[in-house]
mmCIF file of C-alpha atoms and ligand atoms in Angstrom:
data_model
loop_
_atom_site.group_PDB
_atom_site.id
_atom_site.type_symbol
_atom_site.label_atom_id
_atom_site.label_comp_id
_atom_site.label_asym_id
_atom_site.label_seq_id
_atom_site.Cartn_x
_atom_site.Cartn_y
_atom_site.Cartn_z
ATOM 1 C CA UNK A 1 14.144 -10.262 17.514
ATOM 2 C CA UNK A 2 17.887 -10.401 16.459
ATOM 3 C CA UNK A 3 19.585 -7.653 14.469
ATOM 4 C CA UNK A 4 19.351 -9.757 11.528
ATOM 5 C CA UNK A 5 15.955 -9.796 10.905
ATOM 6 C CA UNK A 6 15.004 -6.101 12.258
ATOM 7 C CA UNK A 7 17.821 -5.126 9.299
ATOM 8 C CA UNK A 8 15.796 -7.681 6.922
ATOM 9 C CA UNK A 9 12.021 -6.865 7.456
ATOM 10 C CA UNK A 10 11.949 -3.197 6.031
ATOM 11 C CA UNK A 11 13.172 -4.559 2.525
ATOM 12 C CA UNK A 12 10.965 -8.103 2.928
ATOM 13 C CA UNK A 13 8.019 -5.010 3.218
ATOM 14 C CA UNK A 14 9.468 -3.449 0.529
ATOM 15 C CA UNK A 15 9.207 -6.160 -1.949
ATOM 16 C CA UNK A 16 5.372 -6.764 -0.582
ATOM 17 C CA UNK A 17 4.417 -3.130 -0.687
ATOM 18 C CA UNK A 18 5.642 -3.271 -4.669
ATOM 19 C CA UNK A 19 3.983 -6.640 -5.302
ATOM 20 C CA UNK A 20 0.885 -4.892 -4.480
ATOM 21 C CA UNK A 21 1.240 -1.916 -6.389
ATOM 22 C CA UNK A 22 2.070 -4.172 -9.104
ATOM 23 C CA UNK A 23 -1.523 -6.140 -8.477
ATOM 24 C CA UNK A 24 -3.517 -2.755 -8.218
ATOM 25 C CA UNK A 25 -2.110 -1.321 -11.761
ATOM 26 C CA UNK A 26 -2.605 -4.718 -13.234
ATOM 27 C CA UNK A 27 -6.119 -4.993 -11.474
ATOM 28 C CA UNK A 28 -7.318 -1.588 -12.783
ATOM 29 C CA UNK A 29 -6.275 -2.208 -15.775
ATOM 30 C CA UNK A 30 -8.230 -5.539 -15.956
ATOM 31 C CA UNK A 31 -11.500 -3.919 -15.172
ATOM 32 C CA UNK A 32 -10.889 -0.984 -17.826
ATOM 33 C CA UNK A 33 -10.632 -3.578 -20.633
ATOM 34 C CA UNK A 34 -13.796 -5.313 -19.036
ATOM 35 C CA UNK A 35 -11.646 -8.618 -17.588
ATOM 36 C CA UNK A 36 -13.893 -9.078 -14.377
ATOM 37 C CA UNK A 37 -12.381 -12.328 -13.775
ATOM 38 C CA UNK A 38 -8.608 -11.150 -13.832
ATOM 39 C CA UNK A 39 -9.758 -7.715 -11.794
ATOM 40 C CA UNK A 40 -10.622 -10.161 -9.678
ATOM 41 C CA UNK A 41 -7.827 -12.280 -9.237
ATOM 42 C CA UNK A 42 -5.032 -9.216 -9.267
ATOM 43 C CA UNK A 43 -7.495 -7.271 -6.764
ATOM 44 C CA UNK A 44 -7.170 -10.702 -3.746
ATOM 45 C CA UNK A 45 -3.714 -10.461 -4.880
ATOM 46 C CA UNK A 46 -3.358 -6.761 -3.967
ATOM 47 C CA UNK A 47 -5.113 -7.168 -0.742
ATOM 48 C CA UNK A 48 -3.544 -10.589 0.432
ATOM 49 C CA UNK A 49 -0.160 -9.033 -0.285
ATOM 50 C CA UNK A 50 -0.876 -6.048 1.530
ATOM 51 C CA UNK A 51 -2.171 -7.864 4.293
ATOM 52 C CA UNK A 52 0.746 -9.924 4.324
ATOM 53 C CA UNK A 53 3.052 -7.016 3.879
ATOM 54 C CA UNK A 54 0.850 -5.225 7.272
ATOM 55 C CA UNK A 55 1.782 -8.510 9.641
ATOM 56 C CA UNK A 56 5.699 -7.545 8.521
ATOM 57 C CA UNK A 57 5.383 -4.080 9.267
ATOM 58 C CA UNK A 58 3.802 -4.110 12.552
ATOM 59 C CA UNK A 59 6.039 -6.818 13.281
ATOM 60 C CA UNK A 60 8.780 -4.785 12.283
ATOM 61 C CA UNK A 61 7.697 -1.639 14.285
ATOM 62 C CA UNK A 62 7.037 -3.115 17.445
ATOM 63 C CA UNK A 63 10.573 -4.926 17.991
ATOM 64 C CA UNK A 64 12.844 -2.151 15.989
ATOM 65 C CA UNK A 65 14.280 0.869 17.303
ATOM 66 C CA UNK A 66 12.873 3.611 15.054
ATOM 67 C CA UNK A 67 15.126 4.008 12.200
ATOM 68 C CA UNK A 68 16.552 8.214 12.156
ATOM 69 C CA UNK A 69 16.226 9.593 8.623
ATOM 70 C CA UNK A 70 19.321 11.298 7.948
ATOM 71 C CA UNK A 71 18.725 13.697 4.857
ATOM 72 C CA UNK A 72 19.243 17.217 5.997
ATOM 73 C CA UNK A 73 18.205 21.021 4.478
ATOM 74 C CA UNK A 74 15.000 20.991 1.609
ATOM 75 C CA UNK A 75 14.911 17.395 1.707
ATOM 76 C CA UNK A 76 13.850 16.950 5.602
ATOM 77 C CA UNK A 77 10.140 18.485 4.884
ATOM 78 C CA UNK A 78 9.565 16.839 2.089
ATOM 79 C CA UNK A 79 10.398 13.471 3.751
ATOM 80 C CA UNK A 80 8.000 14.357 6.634
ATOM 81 C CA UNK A 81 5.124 15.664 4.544
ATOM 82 C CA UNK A 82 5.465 12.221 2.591
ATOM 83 C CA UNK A 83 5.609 10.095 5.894
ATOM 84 C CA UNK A 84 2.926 11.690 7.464
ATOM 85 C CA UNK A 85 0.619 11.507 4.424
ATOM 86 C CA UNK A 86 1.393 8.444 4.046
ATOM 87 C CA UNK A 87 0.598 7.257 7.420
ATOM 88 C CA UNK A 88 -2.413 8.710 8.014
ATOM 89 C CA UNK A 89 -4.043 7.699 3.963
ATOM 90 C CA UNK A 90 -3.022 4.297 5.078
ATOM 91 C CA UNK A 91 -4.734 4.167 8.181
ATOM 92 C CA UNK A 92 -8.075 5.859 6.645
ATOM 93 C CA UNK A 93 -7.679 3.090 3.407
ATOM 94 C CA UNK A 94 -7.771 0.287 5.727
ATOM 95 C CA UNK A 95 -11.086 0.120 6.304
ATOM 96 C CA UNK A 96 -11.618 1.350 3.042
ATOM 97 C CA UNK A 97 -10.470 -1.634 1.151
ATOM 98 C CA UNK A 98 -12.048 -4.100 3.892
ATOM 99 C CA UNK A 99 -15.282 -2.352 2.124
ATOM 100 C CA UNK A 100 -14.411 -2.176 -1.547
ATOM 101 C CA UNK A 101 -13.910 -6.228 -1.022
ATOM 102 C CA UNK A 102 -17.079 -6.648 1.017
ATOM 103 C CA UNK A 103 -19.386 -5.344 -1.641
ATOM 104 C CA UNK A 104 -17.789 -6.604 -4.257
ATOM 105 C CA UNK A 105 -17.839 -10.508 -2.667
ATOM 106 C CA UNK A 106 -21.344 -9.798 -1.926
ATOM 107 C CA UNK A 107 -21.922 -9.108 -5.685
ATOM 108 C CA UNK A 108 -23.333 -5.534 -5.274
ATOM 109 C CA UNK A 109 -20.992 -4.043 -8.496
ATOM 110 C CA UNK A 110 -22.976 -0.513 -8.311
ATOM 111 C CA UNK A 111 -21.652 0.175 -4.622
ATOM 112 C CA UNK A 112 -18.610 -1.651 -4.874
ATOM 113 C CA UNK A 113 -17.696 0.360 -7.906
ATOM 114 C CA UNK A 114 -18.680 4.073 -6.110
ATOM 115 C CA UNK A 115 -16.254 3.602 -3.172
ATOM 116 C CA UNK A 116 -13.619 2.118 -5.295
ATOM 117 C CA UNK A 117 -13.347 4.815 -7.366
ATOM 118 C CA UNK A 118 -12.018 6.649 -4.211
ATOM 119 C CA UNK A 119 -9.904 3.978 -2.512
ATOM 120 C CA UNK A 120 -8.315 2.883 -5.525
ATOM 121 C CA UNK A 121 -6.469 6.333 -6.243
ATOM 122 C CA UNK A 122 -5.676 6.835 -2.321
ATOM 123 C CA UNK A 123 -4.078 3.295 -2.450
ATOM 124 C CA UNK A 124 -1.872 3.856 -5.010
ATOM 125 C CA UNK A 125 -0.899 7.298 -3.371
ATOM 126 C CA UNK A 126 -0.310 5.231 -0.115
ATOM 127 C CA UNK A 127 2.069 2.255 -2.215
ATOM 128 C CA UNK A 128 3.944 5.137 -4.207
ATOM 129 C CA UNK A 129 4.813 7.462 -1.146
ATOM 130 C CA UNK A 130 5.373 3.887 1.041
ATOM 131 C CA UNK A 131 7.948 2.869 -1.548
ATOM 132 C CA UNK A 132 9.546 6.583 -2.170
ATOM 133 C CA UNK A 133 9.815 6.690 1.935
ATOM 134 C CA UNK A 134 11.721 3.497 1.515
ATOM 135 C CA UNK A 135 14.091 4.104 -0.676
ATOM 136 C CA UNK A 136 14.734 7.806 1.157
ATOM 137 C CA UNK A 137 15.159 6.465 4.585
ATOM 138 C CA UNK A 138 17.209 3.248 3.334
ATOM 139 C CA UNK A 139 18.995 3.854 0.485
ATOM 140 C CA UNK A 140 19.264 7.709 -0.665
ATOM 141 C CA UNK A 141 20.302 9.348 2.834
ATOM 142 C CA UNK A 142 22.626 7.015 3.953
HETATM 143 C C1 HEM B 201 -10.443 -5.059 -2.941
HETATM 144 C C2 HEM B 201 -9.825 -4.509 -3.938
HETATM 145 C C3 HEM B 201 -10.554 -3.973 -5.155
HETATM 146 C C4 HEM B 201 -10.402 -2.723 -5.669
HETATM 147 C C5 HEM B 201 -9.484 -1.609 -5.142
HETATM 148 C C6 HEM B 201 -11.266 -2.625 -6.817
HETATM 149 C C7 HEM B 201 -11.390 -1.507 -7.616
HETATM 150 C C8 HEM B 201 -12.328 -1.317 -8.596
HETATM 151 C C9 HEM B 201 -12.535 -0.091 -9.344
HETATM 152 C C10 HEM B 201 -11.703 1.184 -9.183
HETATM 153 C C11 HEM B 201 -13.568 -0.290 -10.173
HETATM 154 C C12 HEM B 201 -14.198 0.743 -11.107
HETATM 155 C C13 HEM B 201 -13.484 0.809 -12.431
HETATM 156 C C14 HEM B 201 -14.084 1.923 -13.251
HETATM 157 O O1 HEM B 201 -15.238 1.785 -13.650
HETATM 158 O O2 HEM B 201 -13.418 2.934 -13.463
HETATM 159 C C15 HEM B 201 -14.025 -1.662 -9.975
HETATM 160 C C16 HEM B 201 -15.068 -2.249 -10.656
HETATM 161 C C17 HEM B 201 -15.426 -3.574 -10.538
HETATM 162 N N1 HEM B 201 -14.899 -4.508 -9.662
HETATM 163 FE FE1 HEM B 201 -13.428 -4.153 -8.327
HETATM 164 N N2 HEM B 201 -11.942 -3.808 -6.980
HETATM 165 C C18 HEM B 201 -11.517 -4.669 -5.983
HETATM 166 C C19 HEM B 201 -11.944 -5.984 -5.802
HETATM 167 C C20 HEM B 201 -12.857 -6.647 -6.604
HETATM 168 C C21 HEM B 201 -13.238 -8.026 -6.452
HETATM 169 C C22 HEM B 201 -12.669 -8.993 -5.412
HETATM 170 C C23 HEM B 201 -14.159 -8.279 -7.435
HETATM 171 C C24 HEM B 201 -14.896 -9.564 -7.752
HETATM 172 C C25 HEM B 201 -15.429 -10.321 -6.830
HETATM 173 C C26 HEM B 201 -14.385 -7.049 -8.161
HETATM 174 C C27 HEM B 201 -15.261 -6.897 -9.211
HETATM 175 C C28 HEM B 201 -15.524 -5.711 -9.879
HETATM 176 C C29 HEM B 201 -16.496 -5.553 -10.935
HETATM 177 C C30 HEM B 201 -17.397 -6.646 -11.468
HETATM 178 C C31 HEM B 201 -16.449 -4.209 -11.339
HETATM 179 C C32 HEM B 201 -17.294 -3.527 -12.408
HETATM 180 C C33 HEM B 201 -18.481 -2.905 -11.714
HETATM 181 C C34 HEM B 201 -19.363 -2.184 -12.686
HETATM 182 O O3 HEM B 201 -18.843 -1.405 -13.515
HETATM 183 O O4 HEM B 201 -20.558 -2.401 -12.607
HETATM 184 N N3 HEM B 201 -13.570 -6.082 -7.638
HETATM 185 N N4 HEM B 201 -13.252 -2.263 -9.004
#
């Protein structure tokens, strides 16, 4: 992959990974007010954006050097404590989510709704930290 594009995906990702945060807020506030039909639609929105923004990042991480985050003192821990959370909630929401959307195709609301009670907040921790990890290793350190 050319230079080009390895300095283009992390943004492209980015954008996705705040698309999707935008669906999830939207979607949870849908189902509060009792809007199945728009919880629905913002909830495939969330997940086909993510998806979309997962094909990116592995894409990204497989041809690119790994990218040195240059903050130094205080701000070094803090970084790592928020990558490493952030890795690890994303890999355990994975299969998570893959759930929350089975039941809830499948029309089992009851099941769908226990689980989701738990992904939903670890998701949102995931986008927030994703994006905050962004903007430290690419735009406040630099
Ligand atoms: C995959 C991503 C999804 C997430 C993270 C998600 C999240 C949630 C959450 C957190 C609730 C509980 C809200 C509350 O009571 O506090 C909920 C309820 C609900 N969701 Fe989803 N949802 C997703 C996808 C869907 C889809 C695709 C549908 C429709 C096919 C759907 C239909 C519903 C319905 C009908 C309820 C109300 C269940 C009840 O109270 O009996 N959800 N969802």
């Amino acid at each position: 992959m050319g230079m080009d594009t390895a300095n283009t995906l992390p943004h492209v990702t980015a954008i996705l990974n705040a698309t999707a945060l935008g669906f999830l807020v939207a979607g949870f506030t849908f189902i509060r007010a009792g809007r199945r039909d728009l919880h629905k639609r913002a909830m495939l929105g969330a997940v086909a954006t993510s998806a979309l923004f997962l094909v990116f990042y592995l894409l990204y991480h497989f041809t690119a050097p790994i990218f040195v985050f240059r903050g130094t003192g205080t701000v070094r821990p803090i970084y790592y404590v928020l990558l490493i959370s952030h890795v690890v909630l994303a890999a355990a929401v994975t299969p998570m989510v893959a759930v929350v959307l089975f039941r809830a195709l499948r029309g089992t609301f009851d099941s769908h709704r226990r689980i989701a009670r738990w992904t939903l907040p670890i998701w949102l921790y995931v986008s927030v930290t994703g994006i905050i990890v962004y903007l430290m290793l690419y735009h406040l350190y630099i």
